[in-house]
Coordinates of C-alpha atoms and ligand atoms in Angstrom, one line a residue:
M1 CA 88.1 222.6 131.7
S2 CA 89.1 220.0 135.1
S3 CA 89.1 216.5 133.5
P4 CA 86.9 213.8 135.3
A5 CA 88.1 212.0 138.3
P6 CA 90.3 209.0 137.9
P7 CA 88.2 205.9 138.3
R8 CA 87.8 204.2 141.8
P9 CA 88.8 200.6 142.7
P10 CA 85.8 199.0 144.6
F11 CA 86.7 198.1 148.2
E12 CA 87.2 194.2 148.7
P13 CA 84.6 192.7 151.3
Y14 CA 87.2 190.1 151.9
K15 CA 90.6 189.5 152.9
T16 CA 93.2 187.1 151.4
K17 CA 93.4 183.8 153.8
V18 CA 95.7 181.5 150.4
V19 CA 97.9 183.0 147.6
E20 CA 98.4 181.8 144.3
R21 CA 101.7 182.7 142.5
I22 CA 101.3 184.1 139.2
P23 CA 103.3 183.4 136.0
N24 CA 105.1 186.3 134.4
P25 CA 106.3 184.7 131.2
T26 CA 109.4 187.0 129.1
R27 CA 108.2 188.4 125.5
E28 CA 109.8 185.7 123.9
E29 CA 108.4 182.7 126.0
R30 CA 104.6 184.2 124.9
E31 CA 106.0 184.4 121.3
R32 CA 106.9 180.8 121.3
A33 CA 103.7 180.1 122.9
L34 CA 102.2 181.6 120.6
A35 CA 103.3 179.5 118.0
R36 CA 103.2 176.3 119.7
A37 CA 99.6 176.9 120.5
H38 CA 98.2 177.4 116.7
Y39 CA 97.5 181.1 117.7
N40 CA 94.7 179.9 119.9
L41 CA 94.8 180.5 123.6
F42 CA 92.6 177.9 124.7
N43 CA 96.2 175.5 123.8
L44 CA 97.8 177.8 126.1
R45 CA 99.2 176.1 129.5
S46 CA 98.1 178.4 132.3
D47 CA 101.2 178.9 133.7
E48 CA 102.4 180.6 130.1
V49 CA 99.3 183.3 131.2
R50 CA 100.1 186.5 133.3
I51 CA 96.3 187.2 134.0
D52 CA 93.5 185.3 132.7
L53 CA 90.4 186.5 131.7
L54 CA 89.5 183.6 129.3
T55 CA 86.4 182.8 131.2
D56 CA 84.4 183.8 134.3
S57 CA 83.5 180.0 134.4
G58 CA 84.5 177.5 137.2
T59 CA 87.5 180.1 137.7
G60 CA 86.3 181.8 140.8
A61 CA 87.9 181.9 144.1
M62 CA 85.7 179.7 146.8
S63 CA 85.7 181.0 150.3
D64 CA 86.3 180.2 153.8
R65 CA 83.0 178.7 153.8
Q66 CA 82.4 177.0 151.3
W67 CA 86.2 175.2 151.7
A68 CA 84.6 174.4 155.6
A69 CA 81.5 172.9 153.2
M70 CA 83.5 171.0 151.3
M71 CA 84.9 169.1 154.9
V72 CA 81.5 167.8 155.6
G73 CA 80.4 166.1 152.2
D74 CA 78.5 162.9 152.5
E75 CA 79.6 160.7 149.9
S76 CA 77.0 158.7 149.7
Y77 CA 75.5 157.0 146.2
A78 CA 72.1 158.0 147.2
G79 CA 70.1 160.0 150.0
S80 CA 73.2 162.2 150.7
R81 CA 72.5 164.9 153.1
N82 CA 74.5 167.6 150.9
F83 CA 72.3 166.6 148.3
A84 CA 69.1 167.8 150.4
H85 CA 70.6 170.7 151.4
F86 CA 71.5 171.6 147.8
E87 CA 67.8 170.9 146.9
E88 CA 66.3 172.9 149.8
T89 CA 68.5 176.0 149.0
V90 CA 67.9 176.1 145.2
R91 CA 63.9 175.1 145.5
S92 CA 64.0 178.1 148.6
L93 CA 65.9 180.8 145.8
T94 CA 64.0 179.6 142.6
G95 CA 60.3 178.4 143.7
F96 CA 61.2 175.4 141.0
P97 CA 59.9 171.9 143.5
H98 CA 62.0 169.9 140.8
I99 CA 66.0 170.1 141.3
I100 CA 68.1 167.7 139.0
P101 CA 72.1 168.3 140.0
A102 CA 74.5 168.1 136.6
H103 CA 78.2 168.2 136.5
Q104 CA 78.1 171.7 134.5
G105 CA 75.9 174.2 132.4
R106 CA 75.8 172.0 129.3
A107 CA 75.1 169.1 130.6
A108 CA 72.2 170.6 132.1
E109 CA 70.9 171.9 128.3
N110 CA 71.7 168.2 127.0
L111 CA 69.5 166.9 129.6
L112 CA 66.8 169.6 129.0
F113 CA 66.7 169.6 124.8
S114 CA 67.0 166.1 124.5
S115 CA 63.8 165.9 126.9
L116 CA 62.0 168.6 124.9
C117 CA 63.6 169.0 121.2
R118 CA 62.6 167.1 118.3
P119 CA 64.1 167.1 114.6
G120 CA 62.6 170.3 113.2
S121 CA 61.8 172.4 116.6
I122 CA 62.5 176.0 116.9
V123 CA 64.2 177.2 119.9
P124 CA 63.7 180.9 120.4
N125 CA 66.3 182.8 123.0
N126 CA 67.4 186.7 123.8
M127 CA 70.9 185.1 122.4
H128 CA 72.0 181.5 122.4
F129 CA 75.1 181.2 124.3
D130 CA 77.9 178.9 123.0
T131 CA 77.5 175.6 124.3
T132 CA 73.5 176.5 124.2
Q133 CA 73.6 176.8 120.1
A134 CA 75.6 173.8 119.8
H135 CA 73.3 171.4 121.8
V136 CA 70.2 173.0 119.9
L137 CA 71.9 172.0 116.8
H138 CA 72.6 168.8 118.2
Q139 CA 68.9 167.8 118.4
H140 CA 68.6 169.0 114.8
A141 CA 66.9 172.0 116.0
T142 CA 66.9 175.3 114.8
P143 CA 68.7 177.9 117.4
V144 CA 66.6 181.7 117.0
N145 CA 67.8 184.8 118.3
L146 CA 65.4 187.4 119.4
A147 CA 67.0 190.3 121.4
V148 CA 65.4 193.9 120.8
A149 CA 67.8 196.1 118.6
E150 CA 69.5 197.8 120.5
A151 CA 71.4 194.4 121.6
Y152 CA 73.4 195.1 118.1
D153 CA 74.6 198.3 118.3
P154 CA 77.7 198.8 121.2
E155 CA 77.4 202.5 121.3
S156 CA 73.9 202.3 122.8
D157 CA 73.3 203.2 126.1
F158 CA 70.2 201.2 126.7
P159 CA 69.9 199.7 130.0
F160 CA 68.6 196.6 129.2
K161 CA 70.3 195.1 125.8
G162 CA 69.3 191.2 127.2
N163 CA 65.6 192.0 126.4
V164 CA 63.5 189.8 123.8
D165 CA 62.1 191.5 121.0
V166 CA 58.4 190.6 122.0
P167 CA 56.6 191.5 118.8
A168 CA 59.5 189.0 116.9
L169 CA 58.8 186.2 119.5
E170 CA 55.0 186.7 118.7
R171 CA 55.4 186.4 115.1
L172 CA 57.4 183.4 115.7
L173 CA 55.1 181.7 117.8
R174 CA 52.6 182.7 115.8
E175 CA 53.7 181.3 112.5
N176 CA 54.7 178.0 114.3
G177 CA 52.7 177.0 117.3
P178 CA 53.4 174.9 120.4
D179 CA 54.3 171.8 118.0
K180 CA 57.6 173.8 116.2
V181 CA 58.5 175.6 119.8
P182 CA 59.0 173.1 122.5
L183 CA 60.6 176.1 125.0
V184 CA 61.2 179.7 124.9
M185 CA 64.7 180.5 126.5
V186 CA 65.8 183.7 128.0
T187 CA 69.4 184.0 129.2
I188 CA 70.0 186.3 132.3
T189 CA 72.4 188.0 131.9
N190 CA 72.8 187.9 128.2
N191 CA 76.7 186.8 127.8
T192 CA 76.8 186.2 124.0
G193 CA 75.7 190.1 123.8
G194 CA 78.2 191.6 126.7
G195 CA 76.6 190.4 129.8
Q196 CA 73.7 192.6 129.2
P197 CA 70.4 192.2 131.7
V198 CA 66.5 191.3 131.0
S199 CA 64.8 193.7 132.7
L200 CA 61.3 192.1 134.7
E201 CA 59.1 193.9 132.4
N202 CA 60.5 192.3 129.3
L203 CA 60.6 188.6 131.2
R204 CA 56.8 189.5 132.2
Q205 CA 55.8 190.3 128.3
V206 CA 57.9 187.2 127.5
A207 CA 56.0 184.9 129.7
A208 CA 52.6 186.2 128.7
T209 CA 53.4 186.2 124.9
A210 CA 54.3 182.5 125.7
A211 CA 51.5 181.6 127.6
A212 CA 49.1 182.6 125.1
H213 CA 51.2 179.8 122.9
R214 CA 51.1 177.4 125.8
V215 CA 55.0 177.1 125.3
P216 CA 56.8 177.4 128.3
V217 CA 59.7 179.9 129.3
Y218 CA 62.9 178.5 130.5
L219 CA 65.7 180.7 131.8
D220 CA 69.5 179.9 131.3
M221 CA 70.1 181.3 135.1
C222 CA 73.8 181.3 135.1
R223 CA 74.1 184.8 136.1
W224 CA 71.0 185.4 137.7
A225 CA 72.3 187.4 140.3
E226 CA 74.2 190.0 138.2
N227 CA 70.8 190.3 136.1
S228 CA 69.0 191.0 139.5
Y229 CA 72.0 193.5 140.9
L230 CA 71.5 195.0 137.6
V231 CA 67.5 195.1 137.6
R232 CA 68.0 196.1 141.5
E233 CA 69.9 199.5 139.9
R234 CA 68.2 200.3 136.9
E235 CA 64.4 199.1 137.1
P236 CA 62.3 201.5 138.3
G237 CA 60.6 200.5 141.5
M238 CA 63.5 197.4 142.4
G239 CA 65.7 199.7 143.9
S240 CA 64.0 199.0 147.5
R241 CA 64.1 195.3 146.9
T242 CA 66.7 192.6 147.6
V243 CA 68.3 190.2 145.1
P244 CA 66.9 187.2 146.1
E245 CA 63.4 188.6 145.9
I246 CA 64.0 190.0 142.5
G247 CA 65.5 186.9 141.4
R248 CA 62.7 185.3 142.4
A249 CA 60.3 187.5 140.4
F250 CA 62.0 186.2 138.1
F251 CA 61.8 182.7 138.5
D252 CA 57.8 183.0 139.2
L253 CA 57.1 183.9 135.4
A254 CA 59.5 180.7 134.6
A255 CA 58.4 177.3 133.7
G256 CA 61.9 176.1 135.2
A257 CA 66.0 177.0 134.3
T258 CA 69.3 175.4 133.3
M259 CA 72.4 177.0 135.4
S260 CA 76.1 176.3 135.5
A261 CA 76.8 176.9 139.1
K262 CA 80.0 177.8 137.8
K263 CA 78.9 181.4 137.2
D264 CA 76.6 182.7 140.5
G265 CA 77.0 179.3 142.3
L266 CA 80.7 180.3 143.1
V267 CA 81.6 177.1 142.6
N268 CA 84.6 175.2 140.4
I269 CA 81.9 173.3 138.6
G270 CA 78.4 172.3 139.1
G271 CA 75.0 172.8 138.1
F272 CA 71.7 171.8 137.7
V273 CA 68.1 171.9 135.8
A274 CA 65.2 172.9 137.8
T275 CA 61.3 172.3 136.8
R276 CA 58.0 173.1 137.7
D277 CA 56.8 169.8 135.3
E278 CA 56.7 166.3 137.2
R279 CA 56.7 164.8 134.3
L280 CA 59.4 166.4 132.4
A281 CA 61.4 165.9 135.8
E282 CA 61.1 162.2 135.4
K283 CA 62.2 162.2 132.0
L284 CA 65.3 164.1 132.9
K285 CA 66.2 161.6 135.7
E286 CA 65.6 159.3 133.3
A287 CA 68.4 160.6 131.0
L288 CA 70.8 161.8 134.2
V289 CA 70.9 158.5 135.4
L290 CA 72.3 157.5 131.9
F291 CA 74.6 160.4 131.6
E292 CA 75.2 161.8 134.4
G293 CA 75.0 160.0 137.6
F294 CA 72.0 159.1 140.4
P295 CA 69.9 161.5 140.9
T296 CA 71.1 163.1 144.6
Y297 CA 74.7 163.9 143.0
G298 CA 74.3 164.1 139.4
G299 CA 78.0 163.3 137.9
L300 CA 78.9 165.4 141.3
A301 CA 81.0 164.7 144.3
R302 CA 78.4 165.0 147.3
R303 CA 81.1 167.7 148.5
D304 CA 80.5 170.0 145.7
L305 CA 76.8 170.3 146.2
E306 CA 77.4 171.6 149.6
A307 CA 80.1 173.8 148.4
T308 CA 77.5 175.0 146.0
S309 CA 74.3 176.0 148.4
V310 CA 76.9 178.1 150.1
G311 CA 78.0 179.8 146.8
L312 CA 74.6 180.4 145.4
V313 CA 73.9 182.5 148.9
E314 CA 77.0 184.7 149.0
A315 CA 76.3 185.2 145.1
T316 CA 73.4 186.9 146.4
D317 CA 75.1 189.4 148.9
L318 CA 75.1 193.1 147.9
E319 CA 78.4 193.5 149.1
Y320 CA 79.7 191.2 146.9
L321 CA 77.6 192.4 144.1
E322 CA 79.0 196.0 144.6
H323 CA 82.3 194.8 144.1
R324 CA 82.0 192.2 141.3
I325 CA 80.3 194.9 138.9
G326 CA 82.8 197.4 140.8
Q327 CA 85.2 195.5 139.5
V328 CA 83.6 195.4 135.7
R329 CA 83.2 199.1 135.8
Y330 CA 86.8 200.0 137.6
L331 CA 88.2 198.3 134.2
A332 CA 86.0 199.7 131.9
G333 CA 86.7 203.4 133.6
L334 CA 90.4 203.1 133.3
L335 CA 90.3 202.0 129.5
A336 CA 87.9 204.8 128.6
E337 CA 90.7 207.0 129.7
C338 CA 93.0 205.4 127.0
G339 CA 90.4 205.9 124.6
V340 CA 90.0 202.1 124.0
P341 CA 86.0 200.9 122.5
F342 CA 84.0 198.7 124.5
F343 CA 80.6 197.4 124.3
R344 CA 78.3 199.6 126.3
P345 CA 76.9 200.3 129.3
V346 CA 79.2 197.5 130.9
G347 CA 77.3 194.8 132.1
G348 CA 77.4 192.1 134.5
H349 CA 80.7 189.7 134.0
G350 CA 83.4 191.4 131.8
V351 CA 84.1 194.2 129.6
Y352 CA 83.7 193.6 125.7
L353 CA 86.1 195.1 123.6
D354 CA 84.3 196.2 120.4
V355 CA 86.3 194.8 117.5
R356 CA 84.9 196.9 114.4
R357 CA 85.5 200.0 116.2
F358 CA 89.1 198.8 117.4
L359 CA 90.3 197.4 114.6
P360 CA 88.4 199.2 111.7
H361 CA 91.2 198.3 108.6
L362 CA 90.2 194.6 109.1
T363 CA 87.3 192.5 107.7
A364 CA 85.4 189.7 108.8
D365 CA 87.7 187.8 106.7
D366 CA 90.7 188.5 108.6
L367 CA 89.3 187.3 112.0
P368 CA 89.8 190.3 113.6
G369 CA 88.4 189.4 117.3
Q370 CA 90.8 186.6 117.1
A371 CA 93.6 189.0 116.0
L372 CA 92.9 191.1 118.9
V373 CA 93.1 188.5 121.3
V374 CA 96.6 187.7 120.0
E375 CA 98.0 190.7 120.4
L376 CA 96.7 191.0 124.1
Y377 CA 98.9 187.8 125.3
R378 CA 101.5 189.3 123.0
E379 CA 101.8 192.3 124.5
G380 CA 101.1 191.5 128.3
G381 CA 100.3 187.7 129.2
V382 CA 96.6 188.8 129.1
R383 CA 94.5 185.6 127.7
A384 CA 90.7 186.9 126.4
V385 CA 88.4 185.3 124.4
E386 CA 86.9 186.4 120.8
V387 CA 83.1 186.8 121.2
G388 CA 81.8 187.2 117.9
S389 CA 81.8 185.1 114.2
L390 CA 84.7 182.8 115.6
M391 CA 82.6 181.7 118.0
F392 CA 78.9 181.7 116.6
G393 CA 79.4 181.6 112.9
T394 CA 78.3 184.3 110.8
S395 CA 75.1 183.7 110.9
S396 CA 73.0 181.7 113.4
G397 CA 69.5 181.7 112.6
P398 CA 67.1 183.9 110.5
G399 CA 67.0 187.6 110.5
S400 CA 70.4 187.1 113.0
R401 CA 72.3 190.3 113.1
S402 CA 76.4 189.7 114.1
L403 CA 78.4 191.3 117.1
E404 CA 82.3 191.2 116.7
L405 CA 84.0 191.3 120.4
V406 CA 86.8 190.1 122.3
R407 CA 85.7 189.4 126.2
L408 CA 87.8 190.1 129.1
A409 CA 85.9 188.3 131.7
I410 CA 86.6 189.1 135.4
P411 CA 86.9 185.9 137.7
R412 CA 84.8 186.3 140.8
R413 CA 87.0 186.9 143.7
V414 CA 90.2 186.5 141.8
Y415 CA 92.0 189.4 140.9
S416 CA 93.2 192.8 142.3
A417 CA 92.4 196.1 141.5
G418 CA 96.4 196.9 140.7
Q419 CA 95.6 193.4 138.3
L420 CA 93.0 195.3 136.6
A421 CA 95.2 198.5 136.4
Y422 CA 97.5 196.1 134.7
V423 CA 95.1 194.8 132.2
A424 CA 94.9 198.4 131.1
D425 CA 97.4 199.3 130.3
V426 CA 98.0 196.0 128.2
V427 CA 94.8 196.8 126.8
G428 CA 96.1 200.8 126.3
R429 CA 99.2 199.4 124.5
V430 CA 97.7 197.3 122.2
H431 CA 95.2 200.1 121.1
A432 CA 98.2 202.5 120.7
R433 CA 99.5 200.3 118.1
R434 CA 96.4 199.2 116.4
A435 CA 97.1 200.9 112.9
A436 CA 99.8 197.3 112.4
I437 CA 97.9 194.8 113.8
R438 CA 97.0 192.5 110.8
G439 CA 94.8 189.7 110.6
V440 CA 94.6 185.8 111.3
R441 CA 93.9 183.2 108.6
M442 CA 91.9 179.7 109.9
V443 CA 94.2 176.8 109.2
Y444 CA 91.8 173.9 110.6
R445 CA 88.3 174.4 111.4
P446 CA 86.4 171.5 113.6
E447 CA 82.6 171.1 112.6
R448 CA 81.4 171.7 116.0
L449 CA 82.5 174.9 118.7
P450 CA 85.4 175.8 116.3
H451 CA 86.6 178.4 118.8
F452 CA 87.7 175.8 121.3
T453 CA 90.0 173.4 119.2
A454 CA 90.6 175.8 115.6
R455 CA 94.2 176.6 114.8
F456 CA 95.1 180.3 113.2
E457 CA 98.5 181.4 111.3
P458 CA 99.3 185.2 111.4
K459 CA 98.7 186.8 107.7
Ligands
PLP501 C1 79.0 178.9 130.3 C2 77.5 179.2 130.2 C3 76.6 177.9 129.8 C4 77.7 176.3 130.2 O1 77.6 176.1 131.1 P1 79.1 175.4 131.7 O2 79.0 175.3 132.7 O3 80.6 176.3 130.7 O4 78.5 174.2 130.9 C5 75.3 178.2 129.2 N1 74.9 179.3 129.5 C6 75.5 180.7 129.5 C7 74.6 181.8 129.4 C8 77.0 180.6 130.3 O5 77.5 181.6 130.8

């Protein structure tokens, strides 16, 4: 029997104009860094990290056109022409009339949830992201995750594991009604559940169900371009449509959206809230002036808005997306060759290691995801992040189940195929010695968003 062809790196649709030297800490330096960081990789200095896959948020490389856009910043406090261009760009991609800029995704979440939620409100979502969950809780409201059952099975090859369980949504809305449920959120792609796409058909059903109960649907659209690409590839009848067209079909079903432009905006900082609701937009702008800034800059330099206008369009380019998703698949292919277990099918922005199968001898009390990110750093200076019981707690609302994953998030247009091959080697070496890996213990637990600042020690 012949073995399958080795994975082929995707073609890079760009060439390098500026380079940044990457650090190469020694084994002793990495050990010292781990102890100093209390085994929490958020506490490492970037010069202690060889390959940084902590997040794909705000870590991408801007294009020459985006850098050129920065030079035409019109830093007027009010009425900047960069805002006009930004507003026009977001309107033309989404069709939403009211565009409120914010400095990043969680600022957009704060504006939206503080305007719509009351104590006791319930917010359903396919799966809340960490900051989304924290902002719902901050309003004394309850986040409820309603993803389909396949979303919790790392080995199922279901193509739309981001989908909402529509019968469960119908039950929740019937039992609680619009007084208790101010909005339904749908996160495209589902970051918490492996970067998995939501199908257009599923969003249609969600929208119809929510409309029957007079509840608006908002999209968490951070990775809408990646979601659209995967829909184009996987959903029947979508193959001949462009990425912007598919994105627009999603927005047409929604009342508005929150965006972190640090993802599919291809910038290092930025975001917005968009809505069709004029009265809500007025309320959002009042909160914006209080917390972020005037409505024509929203806590950002105007040059950042200009770079975002260019980035949002570049993120929908097919060659860009083929390379982007191609990198994720290339890394997954190399890991599969070493027998490393990961969440399937691979989604939009990273490979998520399946911790329960990687470290089956550890229990939940051993914080196995955290133990694994420590070992990846120790082995080769690769920084990843736990996406599991530490990030989300063991229960997040009624009927919630838990995933135990470690995310290798791939920054946009940053690392080469050679560097991804290095990452696969490091993960493969850790996998080969997995039986000897011990758990970690949390010695300091902050109340909110614990993964950012918790401290650990080896067991
Ligand atoms: C990153 C992210 C956010 C929050 O955005 P920030 O820019 O980090 O504040 C919200 N939702 C999802 C799905 C995200 O990935």
